[in-house]
């Protein structure tokens, strides 16, 4: 596996692969890799000739009160994981490579409205940062396929929208959420959970599953279902950001006649912010 820090070197490598008609799959990450990331890589490996993974803790997607400084950085062990997973190239840019004019007065990509809903309502500027960095990486790498986890459903939805509206020639592939045995969605931030918090961390998943079950059996009282789940979580010691039932295809609030739904939730257990979602077809 080649490790590259410089944009120009990565561009040359990709140009060489493209000149040999090889397809390129790209998995963007912030490192601190776990089995969920390995599943993204395995999907890319299965369908592309070459696989590139980036590790970049992107400052513009963290608001001032978030964990940018503390975000786990484990590049050496991540590198071993990626070698074992058969990755061809690891892209490790520095902040100044991706934001040559700094992160303040810089071009940003934004989807007005959606950027302030759901997780965006609780993470100021988060999705502008995500879209901007993913757009930069796609411009650098020009991959054929981009692999993102379905756990971050809103992120996946917004990246798909950006790719479509900015006419970026890449296929966006959503990979199902990878879970611990008790249902907890895998996330780099799970390592913030204390021993006391860990056993109840899967309650977010189970609350969303309970709503999904109720929706499948015809319940259309969305507001009551959402409020009940948040109350249950808060009684267990979480601080719920939101639990919402939305439509899969446009992420608008669901109506009773809608058939393809997604139940999304985010809740904090002290320092750890957990997110999850369940797809419902009925
Ligand atoms: O999901 C993530 O890890 C990040 O938001 C991403 C897509 C790598 C952009 O920084």
mmCIF file of C-alpha atoms and ligand atoms in Angstrom:
data_model
loop_
_atom_site.group_PDB
_atom_site.id
_atom_site.type_symbol
_atom_site.label_atom_id
_atom_site.label_comp_id
_atom_site.label_asym_id
_atom_site.label_seq_id
_atom_site.Cartn_x
_atom_site.Cartn_y
_atom_site.Cartn_z
ATOM 1 C CA UNK A 1 0.000 0.000 0.000
ATOM 2 C CA UNK A 2 1.325 3.413 -0.938
ATOM 3 C CA UNK A 3 0.886 6.267 1.554
ATOM 4 C CA UNK A 4 0.620 9.692 -0.049
ATOM 5 C CA UNK A 5 0.413 13.069 1.617
ATOM 6 C CA UNK A 6 0.623 15.253 -1.448
ATOM 7 C CA UNK A 7 -2.261 16.053 -3.715
ATOM 8 C CA UNK A 8 -0.070 16.153 -6.850
ATOM 9 C CA UNK A 9 1.404 12.685 -6.161
ATOM 10 C CA UNK A 10 -2.039 11.197 -5.647
ATOM 11 C CA UNK A 11 -3.302 12.841 -8.834
ATOM 12 C CA UNK A 12 -0.405 11.267 -10.802
ATOM 13 C CA UNK A 13 -1.058 7.817 -9.344
ATOM 14 C CA UNK A 14 -4.758 8.049 -10.159
ATOM 15 C CA UNK A 15 -3.975 9.311 -13.696
ATOM 16 C CA UNK A 16 -1.728 6.292 -14.234
ATOM 17 C CA UNK A 17 -4.491 3.889 -13.091
ATOM 18 C CA UNK A 18 -7.037 5.652 -15.258
ATOM 19 C CA UNK A 19 -4.734 5.447 -18.290
ATOM 20 C CA UNK A 20 -4.753 1.651 -17.743
ATOM 21 C CA UNK A 21 -8.594 1.695 -17.685
ATOM 22 C CA UNK A 22 -8.657 0.622 -14.036
ATOM 23 C CA UNK A 23 -11.664 1.541 -11.905
ATOM 24 C CA UNK A 24 -11.064 3.415 -8.648
ATOM 25 C CA UNK A 25 -13.106 3.068 -5.474
ATOM 26 C CA UNK A 26 -12.745 5.685 -2.746
ATOM 27 C CA UNK A 27 -13.486 5.384 0.979
ATOM 28 C CA UNK A 28 -13.121 8.699 2.851
ATOM 29 C CA UNK A 29 -12.554 8.334 6.604
ATOM 30 C CA UNK A 30 -11.402 10.294 9.618
ATOM 31 C CA UNK A 31 -9.343 7.318 10.791
ATOM 32 C CA UNK A 32 -9.648 5.428 14.079
ATOM 33 C CA UNK A 33 -10.784 2.582 11.883
ATOM 34 C CA UNK A 34 -13.164 -0.168 13.001
ATOM 35 C CA UNK A 35 -15.013 -3.071 11.388
ATOM 36 C CA UNK A 36 -17.534 -0.669 9.826
ATOM 37 C CA UNK A 37 -14.742 0.996 7.851
ATOM 38 C CA UNK A 38 -13.412 -2.458 6.876
ATOM 39 C CA UNK A 39 -16.817 -3.276 5.456
ATOM 40 C CA UNK A 40 -16.688 -0.086 3.315
ATOM 41 C CA UNK A 41 -13.235 -1.121 2.083
ATOM 42 C CA UNK A 42 -14.414 -4.693 1.406
ATOM 43 C CA UNK A 43 -17.282 -3.339 -0.713
ATOM 44 C CA UNK A 44 -14.872 -1.114 -2.638
ATOM 45 C CA UNK A 45 -12.391 -3.999 -3.043
ATOM 46 C CA UNK A 46 -15.137 -6.253 -4.409
ATOM 47 C CA UNK A 47 -16.216 -3.872 -7.162
ATOM 48 C CA UNK A 48 -13.194 -1.733 -8.127
ATOM 49 C CA UNK A 49 -9.703 -2.474 -9.492
ATOM 50 C CA UNK A 50 -8.058 0.036 -7.160
ATOM 51 C CA UNK A 51 -9.074 1.193 -3.686
ATOM 52 C CA UNK A 52 -8.024 4.484 -2.126
ATOM 53 C CA UNK A 53 -8.777 5.334 1.520
ATOM 54 C CA UNK A 54 -8.271 8.798 2.972
ATOM 55 C CA UNK A 55 -7.657 9.563 6.622
ATOM 56 C CA UNK A 56 -8.304 13.203 7.376
ATOM 57 C CA UNK A 57 -9.832 14.691 10.510
ATOM 58 C CA UNK A 58 -11.593 17.523 8.756
ATOM 59 C CA UNK A 59 -11.605 20.679 10.907
ATOM 60 C CA UNK A 60 -14.475 22.392 9.071
ATOM 61 C CA UNK A 61 -17.020 19.749 10.076
ATOM 62 C CA UNK A 62 -16.445 20.272 13.817
ATOM 63 C CA UNK A 63 -18.063 23.209 15.571
ATOM 64 C CA UNK A 64 -16.125 25.155 18.219
ATOM 65 C CA UNK A 65 -17.529 23.102 21.136
ATOM 66 C CA UNK A 66 -16.865 19.708 19.516
ATOM 67 C CA UNK A 67 -14.086 17.130 19.780
ATOM 68 C CA UNK A 68 -11.766 18.148 16.904
ATOM 69 C CA UNK A 69 -8.674 18.325 19.143
ATOM 70 C CA UNK A 70 -9.546 15.103 20.993
ATOM 71 C CA UNK A 71 -10.765 13.081 18.007
ATOM 72 C CA UNK A 72 -8.835 9.774 18.154
ATOM 73 C CA UNK A 73 -5.868 9.772 15.755
ATOM 74 C CA UNK A 74 -4.437 6.266 15.341
ATOM 75 C CA UNK A 75 -2.741 6.422 11.949
ATOM 76 C CA UNK A 76 -0.126 3.733 12.609
ATOM 77 C CA UNK A 77 -2.629 1.043 13.582
ATOM 78 C CA UNK A 78 -5.049 2.254 10.870
ATOM 79 C CA UNK A 79 -2.312 1.741 8.305
ATOM 80 C CA UNK A 80 -1.952 -1.920 9.368
ATOM 81 C CA UNK A 81 -5.718 -2.443 9.099
ATOM 82 C CA UNK A 82 -5.712 -0.993 5.575
ATOM 83 C CA UNK A 83 -2.735 -3.085 4.438
ATOM 84 C CA UNK A 84 -4.542 -6.243 5.644
ATOM 85 C CA UNK A 85 -7.707 -5.101 3.829
ATOM 86 C CA UNK A 86 -5.890 -4.883 0.497
ATOM 87 C CA UNK A 87 -6.047 -1.100 0.050
ATOM 88 C CA UNK A 88 -3.854 0.244 -2.786
ATOM 89 C CA UNK A 89 -3.292 3.787 -1.573
ATOM 90 C CA UNK A 90 -3.751 5.723 1.641
ATOM 91 C CA UNK A 91 -4.224 9.471 1.248
ATOM 92 C CA UNK A 92 -3.092 11.400 4.327
ATOM 93 C CA UNK A 93 -3.387 15.101 3.517
ATOM 94 C CA UNK A 94 -2.508 17.848 5.984
ATOM 95 C CA UNK A 95 -4.986 20.609 6.781
ATOM 96 C CA UNK A 96 -2.929 23.103 4.741
ATOM 97 C CA UNK A 97 -3.052 20.814 1.692
ATOM 98 C CA UNK A 98 -6.848 20.769 1.608
ATOM 99 C CA UNK A 99 -7.384 24.310 2.921
ATOM 100 C CA UNK A 100 -4.463 26.273 1.414
ATOM 101 C CA UNK A 101 -6.081 29.602 2.312
ATOM 102 C CA UNK A 102 -7.085 28.495 5.806
ATOM 103 C CA UNK A 103 -10.472 27.319 7.003
ATOM 104 C CA UNK A 104 -12.021 30.735 7.637
ATOM 105 C CA UNK A 105 -12.551 32.654 4.390
ATOM 106 C CA UNK A 106 -12.701 29.657 2.078
ATOM 107 C CA UNK A 107 -15.085 28.247 -0.546
ATOM 108 C CA UNK A 108 -17.672 25.982 1.080
ATOM 109 C CA UNK A 109 -20.357 23.704 -0.342
ATOM 110 C CA UNK A 110 -23.735 23.961 1.338
ATOM 111 C CA UNK A 111 -27.257 22.647 0.889
ATOM 112 C CA UNK A 112 -29.432 25.326 2.492
ATOM 113 C CA UNK A 113 -32.248 23.985 4.637
ATOM 114 C CA UNK A 114 -31.039 20.418 5.030
ATOM 115 C CA UNK A 115 -27.750 21.628 6.519
ATOM 116 C CA UNK A 116 -29.724 22.937 9.514
ATOM 117 C CA UNK A 117 -32.054 19.972 9.991
ATOM 118 C CA UNK A 118 -31.706 16.757 12.032
ATOM 119 C CA UNK A 119 -27.988 16.501 12.963
ATOM 120 C CA UNK A 120 -27.413 19.881 11.304
ATOM 121 C CA UNK A 121 -29.699 21.543 13.872
ATOM 122 C CA UNK A 122 -27.338 20.364 16.614
ATOM 123 C CA UNK A 123 -23.977 20.604 14.823
ATOM 124 C CA UNK A 124 -23.483 24.104 13.483
ATOM 125 C CA UNK A 125 -21.812 24.062 10.039
ATOM 126 C CA UNK A 126 -21.181 20.302 10.205
ATOM 127 C CA UNK A 127 -22.637 19.352 6.824
ATOM 128 C CA UNK A 128 -21.079 22.339 5.036
ATOM 129 C CA UNK A 129 -17.731 20.992 6.263
ATOM 130 C CA UNK A 130 -18.522 17.408 5.210
ATOM 131 C CA UNK A 131 -19.739 18.373 1.720
ATOM 132 C CA UNK A 132 -16.795 20.692 1.188
ATOM 133 C CA UNK A 133 -14.154 18.120 2.091
ATOM 134 C CA UNK A 134 -15.852 15.278 0.184
ATOM 135 C CA UNK A 135 -16.114 17.561 -2.858
ATOM 136 C CA UNK A 136 -12.401 18.430 -2.610
ATOM 137 C CA UNK A 137 -11.448 14.751 -2.318
ATOM 138 C CA UNK A 138 -13.624 13.815 -5.309
ATOM 139 C CA UNK A 139 -11.970 16.565 -7.367
ATOM 140 C CA UNK A 140 -8.510 15.318 -6.395
ATOM 141 C CA UNK A 141 -9.181 11.614 -6.858
ATOM 142 C CA UNK A 142 -11.844 11.475 -9.572
ATOM 143 C CA UNK A 143 -12.894 7.994 -8.375
ATOM 144 C CA UNK A 144 -15.485 5.913 -10.212
ATOM 145 C CA UNK A 145 -17.250 4.993 -6.968
ATOM 146 C CA UNK A 146 -17.535 6.586 -3.525
ATOM 147 C CA UNK A 147 -18.364 4.340 -0.541
ATOM 148 C CA UNK A 148 -20.134 5.786 2.502
ATOM 149 C CA UNK A 149 -21.828 4.141 5.470
ATOM 150 C CA UNK A 150 -25.613 4.197 5.854
ATOM 151 C CA UNK A 151 -25.184 4.910 9.570
ATOM 152 C CA UNK A 152 -24.681 8.559 8.620
ATOM 153 C CA UNK A 153 -27.892 8.559 6.611
ATOM 154 C CA UNK A 154 -28.213 12.338 6.384
ATOM 155 C CA UNK A 155 -24.565 12.632 5.310
ATOM 156 C CA UNK A 156 -25.081 9.966 2.631
ATOM 157 C CA UNK A 157 -28.268 11.680 1.448
ATOM 158 C CA UNK A 158 -26.617 15.104 1.249
ATOM 159 C CA UNK A 159 -23.497 13.779 -0.513
ATOM 160 C CA UNK A 160 -25.750 12.069 -3.086
ATOM 161 C CA UNK A 161 -27.598 15.359 -3.593
ATOM 162 C CA UNK A 162 -24.319 17.301 -3.968
ATOM 163 C CA UNK A 163 -22.945 14.755 -6.454
ATOM 164 C CA UNK A 164 -26.130 14.932 -8.495
ATOM 165 C CA UNK A 165 -26.512 18.729 -8.439
ATOM 166 C CA UNK A 166 -22.829 19.522 -8.998
ATOM 167 C CA UNK A 167 -22.782 16.847 -11.727
ATOM 168 C CA UNK A 168 -19.788 15.027 -10.297
ATOM 169 C CA UNK A 169 -19.174 11.857 -12.314
ATOM 170 C CA UNK A 170 -19.046 9.347 -9.454
ATOM 171 C CA UNK A 171 -21.366 6.593 -8.286
ATOM 172 C CA UNK A 172 -22.258 6.952 -4.595
ATOM 173 C CA UNK A 173 -22.648 3.581 -2.878
ATOM 174 C CA UNK A 174 -24.248 3.328 0.571
ATOM 175 C CA UNK A 175 -22.999 0.418 2.673
ATOM 176 C CA UNK A 176 -25.255 -1.036 5.416
ATOM 177 C CA UNK A 177 -24.486 -0.118 9.015
ATOM 178 C CA UNK A 178 -22.097 -2.465 10.785
ATOM 179 C CA UNK A 179 -23.244 -3.282 14.328
ATOM 180 C CA UNK A 180 -21.861 -4.721 17.544
ATOM 181 C CA UNK A 181 -23.517 -7.967 18.707
ATOM 182 C CA UNK A 182 -25.962 -6.001 20.904
ATOM 183 C CA UNK A 183 -27.038 -3.734 18.024
ATOM 184 C CA UNK A 184 -24.913 -0.654 18.745
ATOM 185 C CA UNK A 185 -23.845 0.915 15.431
ATOM 186 C CA UNK A 186 -20.065 0.920 15.106
ATOM 187 C CA UNK A 187 -18.505 4.360 15.363
ATOM 188 C CA UNK A 188 -15.072 5.724 16.178
ATOM 189 C CA UNK A 189 -16.706 7.781 18.920
ATOM 190 C CA UNK A 190 -17.961 4.630 20.748
ATOM 191 C CA UNK A 191 -14.562 4.499 22.435
ATOM 192 C CA UNK A 192 -15.607 7.564 24.454
ATOM 193 C CA UNK A 193 -18.275 5.421 26.205
ATOM 194 C CA UNK A 194 -17.474 4.542 29.795
ATOM 195 C CA UNK A 195 -17.808 0.985 31.132
ATOM 196 C CA UNK A 196 -21.019 2.067 32.867
ATOM 197 C CA UNK A 197 -22.464 3.674 29.727
ATOM 198 C CA UNK A 198 -21.609 0.917 27.236
ATOM 199 C CA UNK A 199 -24.383 -1.601 28.201
ATOM 200 C CA UNK A 200 -27.142 0.944 27.604
ATOM 201 C CA UNK A 201 -25.634 2.559 24.489
ATOM 202 C CA UNK A 202 -27.648 0.212 22.244
ATOM 203 C CA UNK A 203 -30.907 1.694 23.581
ATOM 204 C CA UNK A 204 -30.900 4.268 20.780
ATOM 205 C CA UNK A 205 -30.922 1.446 18.224
ATOM 206 C CA UNK A 206 -33.622 -0.469 20.117
ATOM 207 C CA UNK A 207 -35.817 2.639 20.457
ATOM 208 C CA UNK A 208 -35.604 3.219 16.693
ATOM 209 C CA UNK A 209 -36.364 -0.475 16.075
ATOM 210 C CA UNK A 210 -39.466 -0.203 18.269
ATOM 211 C CA UNK A 211 -40.705 2.754 16.208
ATOM 212 C CA UNK A 212 -39.926 0.893 12.967
ATOM 213 C CA UNK A 213 -41.978 -2.083 14.187
ATOM 214 C CA UNK A 214 -44.895 0.150 15.076
ATOM 215 C CA UNK A 215 -44.762 1.926 11.679
ATOM 216 C CA UNK A 216 -44.746 -1.423 9.891
ATOM 217 C CA UNK A 217 -47.892 -2.436 11.752
ATOM 218 C CA UNK A 218 -49.656 0.712 10.500
ATOM 219 C CA UNK A 219 -49.155 3.271 13.278
ATOM 220 C CA UNK A 220 -49.169 6.788 11.772
ATOM 221 C CA UNK A 221 -49.021 8.810 14.979
ATOM 222 C CA UNK A 222 -45.488 9.914 14.187
ATOM 223 C CA UNK A 223 -45.211 12.691 16.755
ATOM 224 C CA UNK A 224 -46.244 10.419 19.629
ATOM 225 C CA UNK A 225 -43.808 7.712 18.527
ATOM 226 C CA UNK A 226 -40.968 10.244 18.298
ATOM 227 C CA UNK A 227 -41.755 11.849 21.656
ATOM 228 C CA UNK A 228 -42.133 8.485 23.425
ATOM 229 C CA UNK A 229 -38.744 7.324 22.152
ATOM 230 C CA UNK A 230 -37.049 10.539 23.301
ATOM 231 C CA UNK A 231 -38.665 10.255 26.725
ATOM 232 C CA UNK A 232 -37.540 6.622 27.044
ATOM 233 C CA UNK A 233 -33.974 7.592 26.100
ATOM 234 C CA UNK A 234 -33.923 10.576 28.449
ATOM 235 C CA UNK A 235 -35.196 8.366 31.312
ATOM 236 C CA UNK A 236 -32.249 6.032 30.638
ATOM 237 C CA UNK A 237 -29.787 8.919 31.065
ATOM 238 C CA UNK A 238 -29.402 10.052 27.440
ATOM 239 C CA UNK A 239 -29.867 13.629 26.311
ATOM 240 C CA UNK A 240 -31.821 13.207 23.078
ATOM 241 C CA UNK A 241 -31.067 15.597 20.214
ATOM 242 C CA UNK A 242 -33.886 14.257 18.051
ATOM 243 C CA UNK A 243 -35.848 11.213 16.985
ATOM 244 C CA UNK A 244 -37.646 11.786 13.701
ATOM 245 C CA UNK A 245 -39.564 9.819 11.101
ATOM 246 C CA UNK A 246 -38.751 11.054 7.612
ATOM 247 C CA UNK A 247 -39.234 9.973 4.012
ATOM 248 C CA UNK A 248 -36.290 8.089 2.525
ATOM 249 C CA UNK A 249 -36.361 9.721 -0.906
ATOM 250 C CA UNK A 250 -36.286 13.422 0.060
ATOM 251 C CA UNK A 251 -35.760 13.383 3.850
ATOM 252 C CA UNK A 252 -38.913 15.482 4.306
ATOM 253 C CA UNK A 253 -41.129 14.826 7.320
ATOM 254 C CA UNK A 254 -43.164 11.700 6.702
ATOM 255 C CA UNK A 255 -46.875 11.748 5.874
ATOM 256 C CA UNK A 256 -49.223 8.855 6.729
ATOM 257 C CA UNK A 257 -49.454 7.758 3.072
ATOM 258 C CA UNK A 258 -45.647 7.433 2.734
ATOM 259 C CA UNK A 259 -44.329 3.906 2.349
ATOM 260 C CA UNK A 260 -40.517 4.261 2.330
ATOM 261 C CA UNK A 261 -39.521 5.779 5.651
ATOM 262 C CA UNK A 262 -36.398 6.255 7.703
ATOM 263 C CA UNK A 263 -36.402 6.607 11.472
ATOM 264 C CA UNK A 264 -33.436 8.713 12.528
ATOM 265 C CA UNK A 265 -32.139 9.515 15.976
ATOM 266 C CA UNK A 266 -29.253 11.165 17.777
ATOM 267 C CA UNK A 267 -28.669 11.198 21.516
ATOM 268 C CA UNK A 268 -25.796 11.900 23.851
ATOM 269 C CA UNK A 269 -24.556 9.794 26.725
ATOM 270 C CA UNK A 270 -22.441 12.378 28.511
ATOM 271 C CA UNK A 271 -19.454 12.965 26.136
ATOM 272 C CA UNK A 272 -20.526 10.472 23.472
ATOM 273 C CA UNK A 273 -22.923 11.518 20.733
ATOM 274 C CA UNK A 274 -24.568 8.476 19.136
ATOM 275 C CA UNK A 275 -26.529 8.475 15.892
ATOM 276 C CA UNK A 276 -28.452 5.726 14.161
ATOM 277 C CA UNK A 277 -31.283 5.087 11.729
ATOM 278 C CA UNK A 278 -33.571 2.309 10.565
ATOM 279 C CA UNK A 279 -35.119 2.024 7.123
ATOM 280 C CA UNK A 280 -38.796 1.070 6.979
ATOM 281 C CA UNK A 281 -40.722 -0.124 3.917
ATOM 282 C CA UNK A 282 -44.433 -0.717 4.501
HETATM 283 O O1 LIG B 1 -18.128 10.063 7.853
HETATM 284 C C1 LIG B 1 -16.982 10.535 8.028
HETATM 285 O O2 LIG B 1 -16.111 9.893 8.583
HETATM 286 C C2 LIG B 1 -16.680 11.951 7.552
HETATM 287 O O3 LIG B 1 -17.778 12.780 7.686
HETATM 288 C C3 LIG B 1 -16.128 12.003 6.123
HETATM 289 C C4 LIG B 1 -17.142 11.480 5.102
HETATM 290 C C5 LIG B 1 -14.852 11.172 6.034
HETATM 291 C C6 LIG B 1 -15.791 13.439 5.739
HETATM 292 O O4 LIG B 1 -14.824 13.985 6.588
#
